[in-house]
GROMACS .gro file of N, CA and C in nm:
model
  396
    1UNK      N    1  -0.144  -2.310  -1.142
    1UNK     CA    2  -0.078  -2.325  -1.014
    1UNK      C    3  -0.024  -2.191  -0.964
    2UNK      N    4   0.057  -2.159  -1.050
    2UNK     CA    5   0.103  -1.952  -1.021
    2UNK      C    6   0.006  -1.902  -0.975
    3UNK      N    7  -0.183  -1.928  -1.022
    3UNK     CA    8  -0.259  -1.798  -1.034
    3UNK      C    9  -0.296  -1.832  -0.819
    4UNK      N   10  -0.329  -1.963  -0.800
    4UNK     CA   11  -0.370  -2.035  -0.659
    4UNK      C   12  -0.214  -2.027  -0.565
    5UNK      N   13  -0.096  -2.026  -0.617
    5UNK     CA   14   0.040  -1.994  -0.515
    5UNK      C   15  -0.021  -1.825  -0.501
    6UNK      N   16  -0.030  -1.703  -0.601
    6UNK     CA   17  -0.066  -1.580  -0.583
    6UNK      C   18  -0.185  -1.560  -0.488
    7UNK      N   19  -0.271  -1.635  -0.520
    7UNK     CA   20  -0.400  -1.580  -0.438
    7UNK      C   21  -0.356  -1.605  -0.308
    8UNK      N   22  -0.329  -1.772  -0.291
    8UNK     CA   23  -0.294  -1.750  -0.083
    8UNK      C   24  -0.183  -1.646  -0.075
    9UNK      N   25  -0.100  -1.627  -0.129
    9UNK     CA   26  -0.006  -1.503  -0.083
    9UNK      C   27  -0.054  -1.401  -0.079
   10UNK      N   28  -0.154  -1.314  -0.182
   10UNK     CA   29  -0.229  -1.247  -0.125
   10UNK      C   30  -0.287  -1.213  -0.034
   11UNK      N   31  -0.393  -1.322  -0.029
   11UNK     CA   32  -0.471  -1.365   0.109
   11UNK      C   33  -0.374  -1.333   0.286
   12UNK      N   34  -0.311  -1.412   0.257
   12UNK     CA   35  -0.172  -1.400   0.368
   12UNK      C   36  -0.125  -1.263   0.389
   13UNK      N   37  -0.132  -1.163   0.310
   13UNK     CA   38  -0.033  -1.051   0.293
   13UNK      C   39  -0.216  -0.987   0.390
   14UNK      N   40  -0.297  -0.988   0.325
   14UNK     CA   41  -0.423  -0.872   0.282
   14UNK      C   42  -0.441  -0.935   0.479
   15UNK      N   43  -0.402  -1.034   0.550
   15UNK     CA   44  -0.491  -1.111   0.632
   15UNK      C   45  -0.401  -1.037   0.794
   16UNK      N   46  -0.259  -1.028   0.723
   16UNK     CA   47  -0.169  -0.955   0.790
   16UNK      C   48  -0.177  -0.800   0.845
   17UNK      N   49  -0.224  -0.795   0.746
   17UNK     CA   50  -0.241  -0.617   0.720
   17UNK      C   51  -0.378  -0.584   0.805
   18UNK      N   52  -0.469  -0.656   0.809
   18UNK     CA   53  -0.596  -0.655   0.868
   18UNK      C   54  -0.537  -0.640   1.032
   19UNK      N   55  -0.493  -0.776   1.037
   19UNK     CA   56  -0.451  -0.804   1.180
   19UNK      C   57  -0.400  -0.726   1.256
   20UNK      N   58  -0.277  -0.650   1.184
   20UNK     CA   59  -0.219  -0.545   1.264
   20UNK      C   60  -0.323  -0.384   1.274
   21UNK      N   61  -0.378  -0.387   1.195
   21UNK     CA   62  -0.498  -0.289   1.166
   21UNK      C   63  -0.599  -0.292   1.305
   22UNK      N   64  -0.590  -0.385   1.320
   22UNK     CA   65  -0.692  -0.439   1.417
   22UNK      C   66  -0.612  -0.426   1.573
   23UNK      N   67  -0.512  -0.516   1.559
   23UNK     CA   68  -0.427  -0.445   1.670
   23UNK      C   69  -0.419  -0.312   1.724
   24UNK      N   70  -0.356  -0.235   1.627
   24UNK     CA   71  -0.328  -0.092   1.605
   24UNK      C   72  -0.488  -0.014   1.696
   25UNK      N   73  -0.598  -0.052   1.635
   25UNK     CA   74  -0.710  -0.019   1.679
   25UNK      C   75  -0.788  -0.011   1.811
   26UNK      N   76  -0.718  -0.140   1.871
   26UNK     CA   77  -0.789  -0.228   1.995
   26UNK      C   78  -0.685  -0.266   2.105
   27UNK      N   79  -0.573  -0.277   2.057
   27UNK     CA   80  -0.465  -0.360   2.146
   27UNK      C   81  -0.472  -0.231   2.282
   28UNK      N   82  -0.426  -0.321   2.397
   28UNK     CA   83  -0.368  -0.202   2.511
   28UNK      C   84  -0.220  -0.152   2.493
   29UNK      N   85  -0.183  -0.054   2.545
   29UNK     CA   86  -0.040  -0.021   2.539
   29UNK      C   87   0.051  -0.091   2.537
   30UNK      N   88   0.102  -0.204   2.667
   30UNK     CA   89   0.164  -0.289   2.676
   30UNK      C   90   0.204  -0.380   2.548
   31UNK      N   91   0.028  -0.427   2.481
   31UNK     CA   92   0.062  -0.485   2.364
   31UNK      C   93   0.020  -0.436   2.215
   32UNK      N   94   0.056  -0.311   2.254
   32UNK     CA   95   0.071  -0.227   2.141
   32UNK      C   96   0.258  -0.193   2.136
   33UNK      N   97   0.308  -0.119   2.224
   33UNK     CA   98   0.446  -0.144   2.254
   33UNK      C   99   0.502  -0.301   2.199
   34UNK      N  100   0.509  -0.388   2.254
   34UNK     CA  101   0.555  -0.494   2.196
   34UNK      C  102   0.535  -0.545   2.003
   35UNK      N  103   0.434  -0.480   2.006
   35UNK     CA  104   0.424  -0.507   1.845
   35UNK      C  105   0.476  -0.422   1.788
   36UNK      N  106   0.460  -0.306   1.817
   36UNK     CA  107   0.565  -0.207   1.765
   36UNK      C  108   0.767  -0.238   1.738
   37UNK      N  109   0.736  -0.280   1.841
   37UNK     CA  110   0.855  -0.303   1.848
   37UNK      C  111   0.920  -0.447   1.770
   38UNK      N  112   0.857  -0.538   1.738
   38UNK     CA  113   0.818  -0.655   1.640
   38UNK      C  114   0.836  -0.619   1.469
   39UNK      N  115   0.752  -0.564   1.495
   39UNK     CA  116   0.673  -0.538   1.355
   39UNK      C  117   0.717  -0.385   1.271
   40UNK      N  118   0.714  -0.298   1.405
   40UNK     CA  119   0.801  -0.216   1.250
   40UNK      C  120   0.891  -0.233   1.183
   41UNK      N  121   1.064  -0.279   1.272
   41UNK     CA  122   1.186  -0.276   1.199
   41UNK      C  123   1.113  -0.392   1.058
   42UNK      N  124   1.018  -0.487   1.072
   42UNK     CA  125   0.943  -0.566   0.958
   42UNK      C  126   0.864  -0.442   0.800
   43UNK      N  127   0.819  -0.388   0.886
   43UNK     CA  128   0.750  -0.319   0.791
   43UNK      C  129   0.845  -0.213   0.691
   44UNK      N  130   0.926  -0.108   0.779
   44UNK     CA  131   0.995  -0.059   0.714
   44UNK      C  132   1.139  -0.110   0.638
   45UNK      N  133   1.146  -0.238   0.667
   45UNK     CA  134   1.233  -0.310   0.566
   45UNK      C  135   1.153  -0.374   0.484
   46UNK      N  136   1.061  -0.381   0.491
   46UNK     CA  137   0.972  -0.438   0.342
   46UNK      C  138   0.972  -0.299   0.258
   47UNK      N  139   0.914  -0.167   0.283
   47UNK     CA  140   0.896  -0.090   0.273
   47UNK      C  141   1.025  -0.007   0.168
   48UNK      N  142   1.149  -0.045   0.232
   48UNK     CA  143   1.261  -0.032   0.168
   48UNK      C  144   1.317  -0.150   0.085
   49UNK      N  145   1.290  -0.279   0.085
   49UNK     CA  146   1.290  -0.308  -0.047
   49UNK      C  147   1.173  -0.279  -0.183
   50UNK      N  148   1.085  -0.227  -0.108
   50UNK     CA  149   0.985  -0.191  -0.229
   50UNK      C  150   1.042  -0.109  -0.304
   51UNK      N  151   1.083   0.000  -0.228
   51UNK     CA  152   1.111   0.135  -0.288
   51UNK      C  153   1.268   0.087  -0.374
   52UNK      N  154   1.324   0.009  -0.343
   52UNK     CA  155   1.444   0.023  -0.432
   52UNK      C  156   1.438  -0.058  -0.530
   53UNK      N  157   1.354  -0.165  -0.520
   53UNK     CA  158   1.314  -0.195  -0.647
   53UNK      C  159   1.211  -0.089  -0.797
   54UNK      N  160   1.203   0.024  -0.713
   54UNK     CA  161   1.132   0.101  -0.790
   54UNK      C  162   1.200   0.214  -0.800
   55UNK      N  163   1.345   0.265  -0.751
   55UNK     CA  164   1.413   0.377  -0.774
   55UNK      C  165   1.389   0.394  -0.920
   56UNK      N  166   1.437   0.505  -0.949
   56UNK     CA  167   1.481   0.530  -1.074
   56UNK      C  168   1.611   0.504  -1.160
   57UNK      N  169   1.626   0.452  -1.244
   57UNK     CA  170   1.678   0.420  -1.324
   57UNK      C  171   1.764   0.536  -1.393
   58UNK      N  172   1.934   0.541  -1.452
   58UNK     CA  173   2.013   0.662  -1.547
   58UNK      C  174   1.910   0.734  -1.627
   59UNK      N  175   1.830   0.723  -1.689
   59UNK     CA  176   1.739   0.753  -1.736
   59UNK      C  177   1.601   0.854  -1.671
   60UNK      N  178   1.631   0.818  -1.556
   60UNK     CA  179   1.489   0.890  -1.456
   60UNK      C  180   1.318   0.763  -1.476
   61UNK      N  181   1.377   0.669  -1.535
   61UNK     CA  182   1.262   0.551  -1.530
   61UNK      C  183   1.247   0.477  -1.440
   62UNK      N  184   1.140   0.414  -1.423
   62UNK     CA  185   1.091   0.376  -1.265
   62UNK      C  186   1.128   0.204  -1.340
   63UNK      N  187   1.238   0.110  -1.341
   63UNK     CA  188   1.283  -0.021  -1.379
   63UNK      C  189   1.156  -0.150  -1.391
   64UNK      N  190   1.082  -0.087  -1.197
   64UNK     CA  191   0.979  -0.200  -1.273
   64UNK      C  192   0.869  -0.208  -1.282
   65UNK      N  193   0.777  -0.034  -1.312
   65UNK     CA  194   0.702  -0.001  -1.378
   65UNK      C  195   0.706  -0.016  -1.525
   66UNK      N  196   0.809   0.013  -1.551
   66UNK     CA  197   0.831   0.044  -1.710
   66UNK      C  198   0.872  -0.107  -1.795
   67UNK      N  199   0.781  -0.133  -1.893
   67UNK     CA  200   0.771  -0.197  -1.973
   67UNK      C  201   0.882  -0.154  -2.101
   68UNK      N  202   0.879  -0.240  -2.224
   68UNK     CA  203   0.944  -0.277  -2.375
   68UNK      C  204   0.876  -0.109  -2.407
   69UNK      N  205   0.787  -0.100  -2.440
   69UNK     CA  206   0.668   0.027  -2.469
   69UNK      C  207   0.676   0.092  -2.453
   70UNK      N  208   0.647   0.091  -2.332
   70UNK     CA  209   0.577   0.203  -2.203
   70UNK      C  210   0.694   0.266  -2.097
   71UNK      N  211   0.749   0.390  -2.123
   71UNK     CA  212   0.832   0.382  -1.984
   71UNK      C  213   0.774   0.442  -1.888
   72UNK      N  214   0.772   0.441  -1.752
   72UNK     CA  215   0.744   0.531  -1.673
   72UNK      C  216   0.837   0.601  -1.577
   73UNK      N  217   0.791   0.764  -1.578
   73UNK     CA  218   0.912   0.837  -1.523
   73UNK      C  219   0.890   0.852  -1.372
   74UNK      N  220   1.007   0.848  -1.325
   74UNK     CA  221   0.958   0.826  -1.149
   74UNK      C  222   0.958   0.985  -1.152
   75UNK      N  223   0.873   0.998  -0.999
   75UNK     CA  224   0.824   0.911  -0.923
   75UNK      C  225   0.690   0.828  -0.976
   76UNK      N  226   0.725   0.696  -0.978
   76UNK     CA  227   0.585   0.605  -0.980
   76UNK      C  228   0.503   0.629  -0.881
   77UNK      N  229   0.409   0.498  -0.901
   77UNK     CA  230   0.274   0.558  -0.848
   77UNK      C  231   0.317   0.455  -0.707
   78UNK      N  232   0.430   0.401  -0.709
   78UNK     CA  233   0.474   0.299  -0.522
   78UNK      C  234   0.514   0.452  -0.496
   79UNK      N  235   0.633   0.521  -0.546
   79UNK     CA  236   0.671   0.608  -0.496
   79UNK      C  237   0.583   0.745  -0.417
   80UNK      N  238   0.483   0.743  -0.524
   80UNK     CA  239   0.370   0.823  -0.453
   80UNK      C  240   0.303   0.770  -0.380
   81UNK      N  241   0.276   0.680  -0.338
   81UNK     CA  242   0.185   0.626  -0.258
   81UNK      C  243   0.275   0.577  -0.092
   82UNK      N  244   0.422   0.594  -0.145
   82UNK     CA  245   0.518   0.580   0.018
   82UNK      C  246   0.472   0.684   0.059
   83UNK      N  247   0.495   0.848  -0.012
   83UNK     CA  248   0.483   0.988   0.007
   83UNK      C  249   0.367   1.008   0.103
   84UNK      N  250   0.264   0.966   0.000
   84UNK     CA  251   0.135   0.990   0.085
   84UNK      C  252   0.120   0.918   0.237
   85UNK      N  253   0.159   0.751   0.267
   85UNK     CA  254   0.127   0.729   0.373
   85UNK      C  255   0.251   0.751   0.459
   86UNK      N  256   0.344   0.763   0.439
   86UNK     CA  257   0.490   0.782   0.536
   86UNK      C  258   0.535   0.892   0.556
   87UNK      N  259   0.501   1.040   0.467
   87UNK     CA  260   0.521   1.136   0.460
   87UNK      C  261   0.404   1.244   0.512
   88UNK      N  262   0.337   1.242   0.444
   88UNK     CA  263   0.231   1.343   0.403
   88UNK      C  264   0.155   1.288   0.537
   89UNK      N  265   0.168   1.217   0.612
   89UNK     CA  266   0.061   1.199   0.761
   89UNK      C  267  -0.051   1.114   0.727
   90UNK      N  268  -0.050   1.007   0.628
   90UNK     CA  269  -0.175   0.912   0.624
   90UNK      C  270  -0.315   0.994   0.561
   91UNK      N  271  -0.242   1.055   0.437
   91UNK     CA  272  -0.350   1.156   0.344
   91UNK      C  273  -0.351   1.020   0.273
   92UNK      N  274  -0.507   0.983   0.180
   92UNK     CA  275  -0.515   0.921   0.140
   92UNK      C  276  -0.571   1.013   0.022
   93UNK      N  277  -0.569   0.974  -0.118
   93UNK     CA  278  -0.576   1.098  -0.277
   93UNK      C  279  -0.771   1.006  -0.251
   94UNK      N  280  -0.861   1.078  -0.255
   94UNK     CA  281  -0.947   1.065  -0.330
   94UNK      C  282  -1.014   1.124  -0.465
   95UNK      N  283  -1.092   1.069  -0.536
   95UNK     CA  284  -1.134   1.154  -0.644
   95UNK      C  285  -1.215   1.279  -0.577
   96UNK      N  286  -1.199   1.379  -0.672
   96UNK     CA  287  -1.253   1.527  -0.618
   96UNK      C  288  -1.451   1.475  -0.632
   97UNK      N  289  -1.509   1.525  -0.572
   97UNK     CA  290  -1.615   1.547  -0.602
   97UNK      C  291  -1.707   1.564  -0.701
   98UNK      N  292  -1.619   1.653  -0.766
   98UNK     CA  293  -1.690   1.727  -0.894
   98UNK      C  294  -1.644   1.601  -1.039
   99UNK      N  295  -1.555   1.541  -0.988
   99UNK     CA  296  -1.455   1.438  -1.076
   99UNK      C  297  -1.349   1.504  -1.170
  100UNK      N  298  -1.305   1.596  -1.092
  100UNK     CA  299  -1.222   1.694  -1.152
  100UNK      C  300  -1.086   1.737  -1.055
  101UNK      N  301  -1.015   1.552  -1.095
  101UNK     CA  302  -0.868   1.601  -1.037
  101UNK      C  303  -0.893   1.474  -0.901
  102UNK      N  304  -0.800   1.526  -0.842
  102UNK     CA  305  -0.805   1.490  -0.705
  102UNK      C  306  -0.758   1.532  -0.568
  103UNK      N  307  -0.832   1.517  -0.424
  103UNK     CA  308  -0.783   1.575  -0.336
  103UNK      C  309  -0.750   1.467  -0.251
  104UNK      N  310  -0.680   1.586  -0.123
  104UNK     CA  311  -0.603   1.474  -0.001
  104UNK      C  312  -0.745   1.460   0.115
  105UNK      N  313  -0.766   1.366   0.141
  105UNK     CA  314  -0.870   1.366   0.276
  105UNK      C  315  -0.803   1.275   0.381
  106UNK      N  316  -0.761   1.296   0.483
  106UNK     CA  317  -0.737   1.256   0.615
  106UNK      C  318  -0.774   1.092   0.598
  107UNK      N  319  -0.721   1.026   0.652
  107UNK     CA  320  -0.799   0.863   0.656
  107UNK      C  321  -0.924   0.873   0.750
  108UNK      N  322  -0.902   0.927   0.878
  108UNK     CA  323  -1.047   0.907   0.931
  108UNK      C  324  -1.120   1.012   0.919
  109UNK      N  325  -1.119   1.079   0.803
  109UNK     CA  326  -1.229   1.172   0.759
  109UNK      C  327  -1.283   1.141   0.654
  110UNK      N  328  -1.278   0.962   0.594
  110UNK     CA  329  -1.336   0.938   0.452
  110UNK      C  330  -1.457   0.933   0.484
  111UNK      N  331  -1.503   1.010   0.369
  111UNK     CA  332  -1.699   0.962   0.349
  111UNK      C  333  -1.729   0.808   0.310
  112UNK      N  334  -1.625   0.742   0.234
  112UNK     CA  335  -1.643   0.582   0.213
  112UNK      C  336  -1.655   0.494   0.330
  113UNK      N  337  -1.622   0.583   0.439
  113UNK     CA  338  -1.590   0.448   0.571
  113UNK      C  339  -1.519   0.411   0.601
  114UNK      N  340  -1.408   0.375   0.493
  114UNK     CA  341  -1.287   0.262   0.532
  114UNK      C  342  -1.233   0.327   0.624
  115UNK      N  343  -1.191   0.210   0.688
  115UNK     CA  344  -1.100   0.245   0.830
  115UNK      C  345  -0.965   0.258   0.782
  116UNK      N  346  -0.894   0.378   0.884
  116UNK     CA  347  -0.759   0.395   0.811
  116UNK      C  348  -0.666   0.254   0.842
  117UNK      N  349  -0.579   0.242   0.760
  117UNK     CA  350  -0.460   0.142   0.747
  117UNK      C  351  -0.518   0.066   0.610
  118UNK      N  352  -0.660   0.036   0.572
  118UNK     CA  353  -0.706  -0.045   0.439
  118UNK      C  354  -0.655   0.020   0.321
  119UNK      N  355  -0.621  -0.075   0.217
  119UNK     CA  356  -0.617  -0.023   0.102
  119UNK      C  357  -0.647   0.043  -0.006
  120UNK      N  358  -0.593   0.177  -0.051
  120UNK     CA  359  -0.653   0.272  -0.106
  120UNK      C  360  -0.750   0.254  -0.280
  121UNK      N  361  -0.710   0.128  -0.267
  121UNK     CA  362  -0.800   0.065  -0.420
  121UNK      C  363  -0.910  -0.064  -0.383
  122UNK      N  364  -0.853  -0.151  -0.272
  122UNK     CA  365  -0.965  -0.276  -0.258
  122UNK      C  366  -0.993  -0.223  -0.105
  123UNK      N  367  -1.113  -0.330  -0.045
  123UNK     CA  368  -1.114  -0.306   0.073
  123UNK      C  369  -1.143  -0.415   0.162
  124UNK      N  370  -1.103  -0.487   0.086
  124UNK     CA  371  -1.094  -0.621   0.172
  124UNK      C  372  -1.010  -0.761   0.073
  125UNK      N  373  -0.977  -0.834   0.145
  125UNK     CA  374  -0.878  -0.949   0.118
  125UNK      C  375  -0.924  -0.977  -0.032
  126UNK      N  376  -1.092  -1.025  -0.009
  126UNK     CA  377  -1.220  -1.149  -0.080
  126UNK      C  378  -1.195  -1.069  -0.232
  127UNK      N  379  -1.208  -0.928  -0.212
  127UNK     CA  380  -1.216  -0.839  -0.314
  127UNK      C  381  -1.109  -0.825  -0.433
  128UNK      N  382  -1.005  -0.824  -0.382
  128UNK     CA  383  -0.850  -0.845  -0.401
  128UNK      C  384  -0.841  -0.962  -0.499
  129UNK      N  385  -0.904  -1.087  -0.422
  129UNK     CA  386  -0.880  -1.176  -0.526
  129UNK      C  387  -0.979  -1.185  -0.621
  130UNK      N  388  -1.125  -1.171  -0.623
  130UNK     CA  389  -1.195  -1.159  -0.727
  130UNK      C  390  -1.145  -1.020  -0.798
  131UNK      N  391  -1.072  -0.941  -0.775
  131UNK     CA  392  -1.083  -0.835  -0.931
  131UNK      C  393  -0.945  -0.860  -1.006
  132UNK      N  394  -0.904  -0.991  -0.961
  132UNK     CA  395  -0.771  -1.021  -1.021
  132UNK      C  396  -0.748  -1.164  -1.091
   0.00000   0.00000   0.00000
C-alpha cells in the first residue's frame, strides 16, 4: 500500500512539475504573471522546507542524508543541487565527455534534449516510477 500511496504522489509531484514547465514555455504574459505570482511564494516554501530538513547538523552532517553507518558531510547532494538551479543560473552538472569528472552545461544547451525545468536524473513521470 506505501509502495502505490508513493507512486501517485510521485506521479502528482512529476505531473505538476511538467505542467508548470509547460506553462513557463507557452503561457502569454498575462498568464504567465498570474502564475508567477501563485506558484512561486509555493515553490520557494517547499524549497525552504527541503533545505532545512537537510541543514547541517553540530557536527557538519547533512541529518537526513546520513544514516547509523554512513554520515554525510554537508553540503549534500539537495544542497548542491538548490546551488546549481537557484544560484548558479539553471547550470545543470553533466558527465564530462571524456568521463572524467564533470561539467556545467546551460539547460538549453544539452546535447540530451531535455527541456530545461526536467529532472536532472529521470525524464519523465513513467520513468520515475519504473526505476523505483
Amino acid at each position: 500500500m506505501d509502495q502505490i500511496l508513493g507512486q501517485v504522489l510521485r506521479n502528482a509531484v512529476w505531473e505538476r512539475l511538467d505542467m508548470l514547465s509547460d506553462l513557463a514555455n507557452r503561457a502569454d504574459a498575462q498568464s504567465l504573471v498570474s502564475v508567477a505570482r501563485s506558484e512561486l511564494p509555493r515553490l520557494t516554501e517547499g524549497w525552504r522546507a527541503i533545505l532545512l530538513a537537510h541543514e547541517p547538523d553540530e557536527r557538519g552532517d547533512c541529518p537526513t542524508c546520513s544514516t547509523r553507518w554512513h554520515r554525510c558531510k554537508a553540503p549534500c547532494s539537495v544542497w548542491q543541487v538548490a546551488h546549481e538551479h537557484l544560484v548558479a543560473g539553471g547550470l545543470a552538472t553533466q558527465p564530462d565527455v571524456k568521463g572524467k569528472g564533470r561539467r556545467s552545461v546551460p539547460a538549453q544547451n544539452r546535447a540530451d534534449g531535455r527541456a530545461p525545468g526536467r529532472h536532472a536524473l529521470v525524464t519523465s513521470p513513467r520513468q520515475a516510477i519504473a526505476t523505483t
